[in-house]
């Protein structure tokens, strides 16, 4: 594929999916966050979509078309760089809408990791905008547009909005919530246990896929105390599914030791390094693609701090595109 085809086709697919996700998420926000139950019958129409059954999250969060909020966050982290790039390539005022849709869904998803990672990705993107004299004014315009939307939401339901912001700020205080939030207890408890397995087997680990068999003897008491997840799932011998490790890096430390984690970190380091080196000489669509890849990989690599599976398809998609951009003969043929 030509570089221009890669950019346009992949981005278009992500945009079409985002349109569906945003319409669903916007209606869900009106119902769940702002209490406009009259929109629920409209939201229920999405049940006619294949493989989609409308259900509301009980904790006052939205999941849009995803199974639950954390998976919505992974989706948004995956597409954010692609959606931000419309600001660089289009002249229409509507070029800001995909970025706004990503930020809107991220905020109301209630995912702490999603909020932190997407903000980091946005900051990286803004550094690219600021370095280019053509786009400096976009930062000011974006802040102005965000202010207008924020004021509209305050007028719509100011009390709910203020409460939502306050809850977001409290949720990001991981230290404060460590003993109060079951999710934090489970995540940090599993990572703590995996690290102790690594200390016992530091060179080559306990074997790939073996983490679950070894961490069960290292669960810390501060994580299991008053935690229904451990009793119901992770310490339940009748539960057939393996307990999650919640962190790919601590999982690899436990399962493959220093040897495995070194190889994995080399892949991450060289992918980011290669994207930066190619970016220095790139122009046109190739430069846009490299900015997207750099933003996407940074976000997805950070997200691996809270998920222990390699099944984050955005990583492998971006690495495949990066390999394509390194292949100079094809690049010359495009020119």
XYZ file of N, CA and C in Angstrom, residues 122-326:
615
model
N -2.451 13.700 24.207
C -2.833 15.036 23.753
C -1.688 16.017 23.950
N -0.982 15.901 25.074
C 0.158 16.781 25.344
C 1.263 16.580 24.297
N 1.554 15.300 23.968
C 2.569 15.013 22.944
C 2.148 15.612 21.610
N 0.873 15.473 21.267
C 0.375 16.024 20.007
C 0.484 17.547 19.999
N 0.178 18.174 21.133
C 0.258 19.639 21.215
C 1.694 20.136 21.051
N 2.675 19.333 21.476
C 4.073 19.739 21.270
C 4.399 19.786 19.786
N 3.846 18.857 19.012
C 4.038 18.896 17.557
C 3.350 20.115 16.955
N 2.156 20.438 17.452
C 1.441 21.610 16.953
C 2.216 22.888 17.256
N 2.735 22.959 18.463
C 3.415 24.192 18.893
C 4.705 24.426 18.115
N 5.374 23.326 17.708
C 6.624 23.476 16.963
C 6.396 23.969 15.542
N 5.186 23.784 15.031
C 4.865 24.214 13.668
C 4.136 25.556 13.727
N 4.699 26.629 13.162
C 4.070 27.962 13.230
C 2.652 27.995 12.668
N 2.355 27.078 11.734
C 1.014 27.074 11.123
C -0.067 26.662 12.111
N 0.307 25.916 13.142
C -0.701 25.323 14.019
C -0.703 25.861 15.445
N 0.142 26.845 15.742
C 0.179 27.387 17.106
C -1.183 27.919 17.535
N -1.865 28.598 16.608
C -3.167 29.192 16.941
C -4.205 28.126 17.254
N -3.987 26.878 16.768
C -4.954 25.817 17.011
C -5.070 25.482 18.497
N -3.956 25.618 19.208
C -3.998 25.327 20.643
C -4.925 26.301 21.349
N -4.820 27.592 20.976
C -5.693 28.617 21.556
C -7.139 28.353 21.181
N -7.388 28.027 19.899
C -8.752 27.763 19.439
C -9.342 26.535 20.123
N -8.509 25.519 20.318
C -8.989 24.306 20.977
C -9.384 24.577 22.428
N -8.565 25.366 23.114
C -8.892 25.723 24.500
C -10.176 26.537 24.565
N -10.350 27.434 23.583
C -11.570 28.241 23.529
C -12.799 27.362 23.279
N -12.642 26.405 22.340
C -13.750 25.498 22.039
C -14.095 24.620 23.225
N -13.059 24.143 23.919
C -13.298 23.326 25.107
C -14.035 24.139 26.172
N -13.664 25.414 26.303
C -14.332 26.284 27.277
C -15.808 26.456 26.971
N -16.142 26.596 25.679
C -17.542 26.749 25.277
C -18.347 25.493 25.609
N -17.778 24.335 25.285
C -18.467 23.072 25.562
C -18.643 22.879 27.064
N -17.602 23.215 27.828
C -17.673 23.094 29.285
C -18.776 23.984 29.854
N -18.877 25.223 29.355
C -19.919 26.143 29.805
C -21.313 25.614 29.459
N -21.434 25.008 28.262
C -22.721 24.435 27.849
C -23.146 23.317 28.797
N -22.188 22.443 29.159
C -22.497 21.345 30.070
C -22.843 21.861 31.462
N -22.175 22.948 31.880
C -22.506 23.549 33.173
C -23.927 24.091 33.182
N -24.326 24.727 32.080
C -25.687 25.255 31.972
C -26.704 24.118 31.915
N -26.307 23.014 31.250
C -27.211 21.876 31.110
C -27.511 21.238 32.462
N -26.462 21.010 33.237
C -26.628 20.429 34.573
C -25.350 20.689 35.372
N -25.254 21.909 35.916
C -24.036 22.341 36.594
C -23.674 21.491 37.793
N -24.672 21.099 38.584
C -24.402 20.333 39.803
C -23.771 18.984 39.474
N -24.313 18.307 38.463
C -23.773 17.011 38.061
C -22.350 17.166 37.537
N -22.114 18.246 36.789
C -20.799 18.457 36.181
C -19.736 18.684 37.254
N -20.052 19.532 38.226
C -19.116 19.823 39.314
C -18.830 18.557 40.124
N -19.869 17.775 40.374
C -19.705 16.529 41.125
C -18.841 15.545 40.347
N -19.050 15.495 39.027
C -18.279 14.587 38.178
C -16.796 14.947 38.178
N -16.485 16.252 38.093
C -15.092 16.705 38.101
C -14.438 16.377 39.439
N -15.172 16.590 40.512
C -14.654 16.301 41.850
C -14.349 14.810 42.009
N -15.238 13.961 41.484
C -15.029 12.520 41.577
C -13.824 12.085 40.751
N -13.637 12.729 39.568
C -12.479 12.399 38.730
C -11.180 12.737 39.455
N -11.149 13.889 40.093
C -9.943 14.311 40.814
C -9.634 13.343 41.954
N -10.667 12.907 42.676
C -10.459 11.964 43.777
C -10.007 10.596 43.276
N -10.555 10.177 42.128
C -10.227 8.850 41.609
C -8.775 8.749 41.160
N -8.175 9.887 40.787
C -6.790 9.875 40.321
C -5.785 9.827 41.469
N -6.257 9.972 42.697
C -5.384 9.871 43.863
C -5.262 8.395 44.241
N -4.322 7.674 43.578
C -4.202 6.231 43.769
C -3.820 5.872 45.197
N -2.964 6.685 45.821
C -2.524 6.387 47.183
C -3.696 6.471 48.150
N -4.514 7.497 47.972
C -5.664 7.687 48.852
C -6.669 6.559 48.688
N -6.839 6.069 47.458
C -7.864 5.079 47.177
C -7.372 3.640 47.287
N -6.093 3.456 47.648
C -5.537 2.113 47.664
C -6.289 1.202 48.629
N -6.698 1.731 49.775
C -7.401 0.907 50.758
C -8.917 1.042 50.657
N -9.397 1.939 49.783
C -10.835 2.169 49.661
C -11.404 1.642 48.357
N -10.565 1.536 47.324
C -11.021 1.148 46.006
C -10.613 -0.297 45.733
N -11.613 -1.160 45.526
C -11.354 -2.582 45.312
C -10.510 -2.799 44.068
N -10.788 -2.038 43.015
C -10.041 -2.171 41.765
C -8.560 -1.880 41.974
N -8.252 -0.801 42.704
C -6.851 -0.468 42.981
C -6.179 -1.534 43.837
N -6.903 -2.041 44.834
C -6.352 -3.095 45.687
C -5.954 -4.317 44.859
N -6.853 -4.714 43.950
C -6.588 -5.894 43.129
C -5.414 -5.660 42.196
N -5.393 -4.515 41.525
C -4.334 -4.220 40.553
C -2.953 -4.194 41.213
N -2.827 -3.370 42.252
C -1.521 -3.234 42.897
C -1.135 -4.494 43.669
N -2.148 -5.203 44.181
C -1.872 -6.456 44.876
C -1.310 -7.513 43.949
N -1.888 -7.630 42.745
C -1.404 -8.595 41.760
C 0.008 -8.245 41.288
N 0.264 -6.968 41.075
C 1.588 -6.539 40.628
C 2.636 -6.783 41.726
N 2.242 -6.531 42.961
C 3.115 -6.781 44.108
C 3.476 -8.268 44.180
N 2.471 -9.132 44.007
C 2.701 -10.578 44.067
C 3.604 -11.039 42.920
N 3.390 -10.486 41.712
C 4.207 -10.860 40.558
C 5.656 -10.448 40.762
N 5.859 -9.297 41.386
C 7.232 -8.836 41.629
C 7.952 -9.761 42.609
N 7.228 -10.293 43.580
C 7.842 -11.224 44.528
C 8.194 -12.543 43.836
N 7.378 -12.958 42.875
C 7.717 -14.157 42.099
C 9.001 -13.911 41.311
N 9.138 -12.695 40.747
C 10.356 -12.339 40.017
C 11.583 -12.387 40.928
N 11.463 -11.881 42.158
C 12.599 -11.876 43.079
C 13.068 -13.288 43.404
N 12.147 -14.241 43.360
C 12.515 -15.632 43.630
C 13.135 -16.299 42.400
N 12.815 -15.768 41.199
C 13.312 -16.351 39.949
C 13.757 -15.224 39.013
N 14.843 -14.533 39.352
C 15.170 -13.268 38.686
C 15.743 -13.376 37.277
N 16.346 -14.493 36.909
C 17.064 -14.551 35.633
C 16.139 -14.924 34.467
N 15.489 -16.093 34.547
C 14.632 -16.526 33.443
C 13.174 -16.720 33.871
N 12.832 -16.362 35.088
C 11.451 -16.435 35.528
C 10.953 -17.848 35.751
N 9.618 -17.964 35.893
C 9.006 -19.267 36.210
C 8.453 -19.957 34.972
N 8.571 -19.316 33.801
C 8.064 -19.918 32.573
C 6.886 -19.146 32.024
N 6.872 -19.038 30.714
C 5.829 -18.230 30.083
C 4.442 -18.826 30.336
N 3.509 -17.984 30.789
C 2.147 -18.424 31.065
C 1.947 -19.041 32.436
N 2.987 -19.021 33.270
C 2.915 -19.699 34.566
C 2.673 -18.748 35.742
N 2.504 -17.482 35.489
C 2.382 -16.509 36.574
C 1.267 -16.858 37.552
N 0.099 -17.241 37.024
C -1.068 -17.467 37.881
C -0.837 -18.566 38.910
N 0.002 -19.552 38.571
C 0.243 -20.669 39.493
C 1.145 -20.266 40.660
N 1.908 -19.204 40.475
C 2.914 -18.831 41.478
C 2.502 -17.619 42.329
N 1.743 -16.687 41.771
C 1.437 -15.474 42.537
C 0.433 -15.727 43.653
N -0.328 -16.837 43.575
C -1.388 -17.075 44.568
C -0.848 -17.236 45.987
N 0.454 -17.565 46.097
C 1.049 -17.696 47.438
C 1.666 -16.381 47.919
N 1.549 -15.328 47.081
C 2.167 -14.048 47.420
C 1.158 -12.895 47.520
N -0.140 -13.213 47.518
C -1.125 -12.132 47.623
C -0.929 -11.387 48.947
N -0.741 -10.071 48.934
C -0.557 -9.311 50.184
C -1.877 -9.167 50.926
N -1.816 -9.128 52.223
C -3.033 -9.039 53.048
C -3.775 -7.740 52.817
N -3.042 -6.628 52.545
C -3.711 -5.345 52.325
C -4.519 -5.333 51.031
N -4.224 -6.279 50.126
C -4.992 -6.358 48.879
C -6.198 -7.278 49.003
N -6.071 -8.339 49.778
C -7.149 -9.330 49.890
C -8.168 -8.963 50.962
N -7.781 -8.100 51.915
C -8.675 -7.760 53.020
C -9.909 -7.001 52.501
N -11.092 -7.510 52.834
C -12.373 -6.886 52.436
C -12.452 -6.658 50.924
N -11.889 -7.587 50.165
C -11.885 -7.478 48.704
C -12.655 -8.665 48.121
N -13.865 -8.390 47.634
C -14.721 -9.466 47.132
C -14.154 -10.105 45.863
N -13.307 -9.380 45.112
C -12.760 -9.929 43.867
C -11.880 -11.140 44.136
N -11.099 -11.082 45.205
C -10.235 -12.218 45.538
C -11.055 -13.416 46.000
N -12.065 -13.162 46.836
C -12.880 -14.259 47.347
C -13.724 -14.882 46.245
N -14.281 -14.046 45.376
C -15.190 -14.514 44.335
C -14.455 -15.102 43.136
N -13.271 -14.536 42.818
C -12.603 -14.907 41.575
C -11.190 -15.462 41.775
N -10.285 -14.641 42.299
C -8.863 -14.960 42.234
C -8.433 -16.074 43.188
N -9.123 -16.208 44.342
C -8.794 -17.277 45.289
C -9.830 -18.397 45.262
N -10.750 -18.303 44.324
C -11.822 -19.296 44.202
C -11.346 -20.458 43.316
N -11.147 -21.635 43.894
C -10.630 -22.784 43.158
C -11.627 -23.305 42.122
N -12.901 -22.925 42.262
C -13.911 -23.360 41.299
C -13.996 -22.443 40.081
N -13.294 -21.305 40.156
C -13.270 -20.376 39.027
C -12.240 -20.859 38.010
N -12.675 -21.107 36.776
C -11.805 -21.733 35.780
C -10.856 -20.729 35.104
N -11.249 -19.461 35.038
C -10.403 -18.482 34.352
C -9.207 -18.090 35.220
N -8.093 -17.790 34.567
C -6.878 -17.390 35.287
C -7.040 -15.967 35.827
N -6.512 -15.677 36.999
C -6.553 -14.300 37.508
C -5.656 -13.399 36.674
N -6.075 -12.179 36.382
C -5.255 -11.265 35.583
C -4.072 -10.741 36.378
N -2.992 -10.438 35.684
C -1.811 -9.872 36.332
C -1.813 -8.365 36.330
N -2.647 -7.757 35.496
C -2.865 -6.305 35.450
C -1.658 -5.485 35.001
N -0.566 -6.134 34.595
C 0.613 -5.363 34.182
C 1.522 -6.273 33.364
N 1.710 -5.943 32.078
C 2.513 -6.800 31.213
C 3.972 -6.828 31.646
N 4.443 -5.745 32.239
C 5.855 -5.664 32.615
C 6.151 -6.531 33.838
N 5.284 -6.470 34.853
C 5.499 -7.331 36.014
C 5.224 -8.793 35.662
N 4.313 -9.019 34.727
C 4.066 -10.399 34.280
C 5.312 -10.979 33.622
N 5.936 -10.209 32.733
C 7.137 -10.693 32.053
C 8.307 -10.842 33.024
N 8.381 -9.959 34.013
C 9.410 -10.130 35.043
C 9.239 -11.466 35.746
N 8.002 -11.794 36.105
C 7.742 -13.037 36.828
C 7.939 -14.261 35.940
N 7.485 -14.182 34.682
C 7.472 -15.369 33.826
C 8.757 -15.569 33.026
N 9.419 -14.480 32.664
C 10.619 -14.605 31.806
C 11.858 -13.980 32.423
N 11.730 -13.379 33.601
C 12.878 -12.819 34.296
C 13.511 -11.650 33.567
N 14.730 -11.353 33.940
C 15.453 -10.230 33.341
C 15.703 -10.457 31.855
N 15.892 -11.699 31.454
C 16.148 -12.002 30.043
C 14.957 -11.605 29.176
N 13.762 -11.998 29.594
C 12.572 -11.722 28.802
C 12.183 -10.260 28.793
N 12.230 -9.630 29.967
C 11.827 -8.224 30.036
C 12.802 -7.347 29.260
N 14.077 -7.727 29.229
C 15.080 -6.957 28.474
C 14.764 -6.990 26.980
N 14.427 -8.160 26.456
C 14.085 -8.284 25.035
C 12.825 -7.478 24.702
N 11.846 -7.547 25.585
C 10.593 -6.832 25.352
C 10.806 -5.319 25.378
N 11.551 -4.838 26.364
C 11.811 -3.401 26.459
C 12.656 -2.906 25.292
N 13.508 -3.779 24.754
C 14.275 -3.410 23.563
C 13.346 -3.150 22.387
N 12.332 -3.993 22.222
C 11.350 -3.801 21.151
C 10.644 -2.458 21.302
N 10.237 -2.152 22.535
C 9.538 -0.888 22.790
C 10.455 0.299 22.534
N 11.667 0.223 23.034
C 12.608 1.338 22.895
C 12.941 1.596 21.428
N 13.278 0.548 20.692
C 13.700 0.740 19.305
C 12.547 1.170 18.402
N 11.317 0.772 18.733
C 10.173 1.230 17.938
C 9.965 2.735 18.103
N 10.055 3.220 19.338
C 9.917 4.661 19.577
C 11.100 5.425 18.992
N 12.289 4.858 19.140
C 13.488 5.508 18.605
C 13.420 5.593 17.081
N 12.998 4.514 16.444
C 12.925 4.492 14.985
C 11.891 5.497 14.469
N 10.756 5.594 15.168
C 9.728 6.562 14.766
C 10.265 7.989 14.852
N 11.009 8.283 15.905
C 11.589 9.626 16.056
C 12.642 9.925 14.990
N 13.487 8.945 14.681
C 14.534 9.148 13.671
C 13.928 9.361 12.288
N 12.934 8.559 11.943
C 12.288 8.710 10.639
C 11.534 10.031 10.540
N 11.023 10.489 11.684
C 10.245 11.725 11.710
C 11.086 12.945 11.357
N 12.379 12.900 11.640
C 13.247 14.049 11.385
C 13.366 14.371 9.901
N 13.269 13.336 9.042
C 13.435 13.545 7.611
C 12.125 13.397 6.830
N 11.054 13.012 7.509
C 9.792 12.724 6.820
C 9.071 14.001 6.393
N 8.253 13.847 5.360
C 7.432 14.952 4.864
C 6.054 14.425 4.474
N 5.094 15.335 4.393
C 3.766 14.985 3.900
C 3.070 13.917 4.713
N 2.434 12.966 3.994
C 1.659 11.909 4.651
C 2.533 11.021 5.523
N 3.780 10.824 5.109
C 4.688 10.001 5.914
C 4.935 10.636 7.278
N 5.081 11.951 7.317
C 5.292 12.642 8.588
C 4.055 12.528 9.472
N 2.867 12.688 8.872
C 1.623 12.558 9.638
C 1.516 11.164 10.238
N 1.818 10.145 9.434
C 1.739 8.769 9.917
C 2.703 8.524 11.075
N 3.897 9.051 10.973
C 4.888 8.851 12.034
C 4.480 9.560 13.327
N 3.860 10.733 13.209
C 3.338 11.414 14.401
C 2.258 10.558 15.048
N 1.364 10.006 14.214
C 0.298 9.135 14.724
C 0.891 7.925 15.442
N 1.866 7.288 14.795
C 2.481 6.083 15.375
C 3.152 6.399 16.704
N 3.872 7.507 16.761
C 4.576 7.875 17.994
C 3.580 8.131 19.127
N 2.524 8.888 18.836
C 1.502 9.177 19.849
C 0.813 7.891 20.293
N 0.460 7.038 19.324
C -0.265 5.809 19.633
C 0.576 4.852 20.460
N 1.829 4.652 20.059
C 2.683 3.703 20.778
C 2.988 4.172 22.192
N 3.213 5.476 22.367
C 3.447 5.996 23.720
C 2.252 5.677 24.621
N 1.056 5.951 24.118
C -0.148 5.692 24.903
C -0.359 4.222 25.191
N -0.173 3.377 24.178
C -0.408 1.949 24.355
C 0.646 1.303 25.259
N 1.899 1.768 25.158
C 2.942 1.230 26.040
C 2.674 1.614 27.498
N 2.173 2.836 27.718
C 1.807 3.228 29.090
C 0.624 2.397 29.573
N -0.320 2.147 28.673
C -1.508 1.374 29.052
C -1.152 -0.051 29.457
N -0.020 -0.564 28.972
C 0.418 -1.899 29.373
C 0.786 -1.968 30.855
N 0.858 -0.812 31.510
C 1.091 -0.810 32.956
C -0.129 -1.295 33.726
N -1.282 -1.411 33.048
C -2.475 -1.859 33.767
C -3.210 -2.999 33.048
N -2.521 -3.639 32.112
C -3.109 -4.801 31.452
C -1.982 -5.780 31.123
N -2.221 -7.085 31.283
C -1.123 -8.046 31.148
C -1.252 -8.937 29.917
N -1.988 -8.488 28.920
C -2.140 -9.277 27.709
C -1.450 -8.596 26.529
N -0.951 -9.423 25.607
C -0.368 -8.878 24.376
C -1.459 -8.512 23.364
N -2.687 -8.809 23.706
C -3.794 -8.629 22.766
C -4.289 -7.177 22.762
N -3.378 -6.272 22.498
C -3.738 -4.870 22.224
C -3.397 -4.631 20.755
N -4.409 -4.771 19.924
C -4.185 -4.830 18.483
C -3.578 -3.549 17.928
N -3.825 -2.421 18.587
C -3.271 -1.154 18.113
C -1.750 -1.157 18.077
N -1.118 -1.851 19.038
C 0.346 -1.923 19.071
C 0.868 -2.564 17.796
N 0.309 -3.715 17.439
C 0.828 -4.489 16.305
C 0.476 -3.821 14.982
N -0.665 -3.138 14.932
C -1.013 -2.378 13.733
C -0.001 -1.260 13.503
N 0.316 -0.518 14.557
C 1.267 0.585 14.432
C 2.675 0.096 14.125
N 3.078 -1.020 14.717
C 4.399 -1.575 14.412
C 4.479 -2.033 12.958
N 3.381 -2.601 12.435
C 3.362 -3.029 11.034
C 3.509 -1.825 10.100
N 2.822 -0.734 10.411
C 2.933 0.484 9.601
C 4.348 1.052 9.706
N 4.916 1.010 10.904
C 6.282 1.520 11.100
C 7.288 0.717 10.274
N 7.130 -0.611 10.239
C 8.010 -1.452 9.414
C 7.866 -1.070 7.942
N 6.639 -0.822 7.521
C 6.399 -0.399 6.136
C 7.111 0.917 5.831
N 7.095 1.865 6.764
C 7.723 3.157 6.534
C 9.252 3.058 6.524
N 9.786 2.030 7.179
C 11.242 1.824 7.174
C 11.717 1.227 5.855
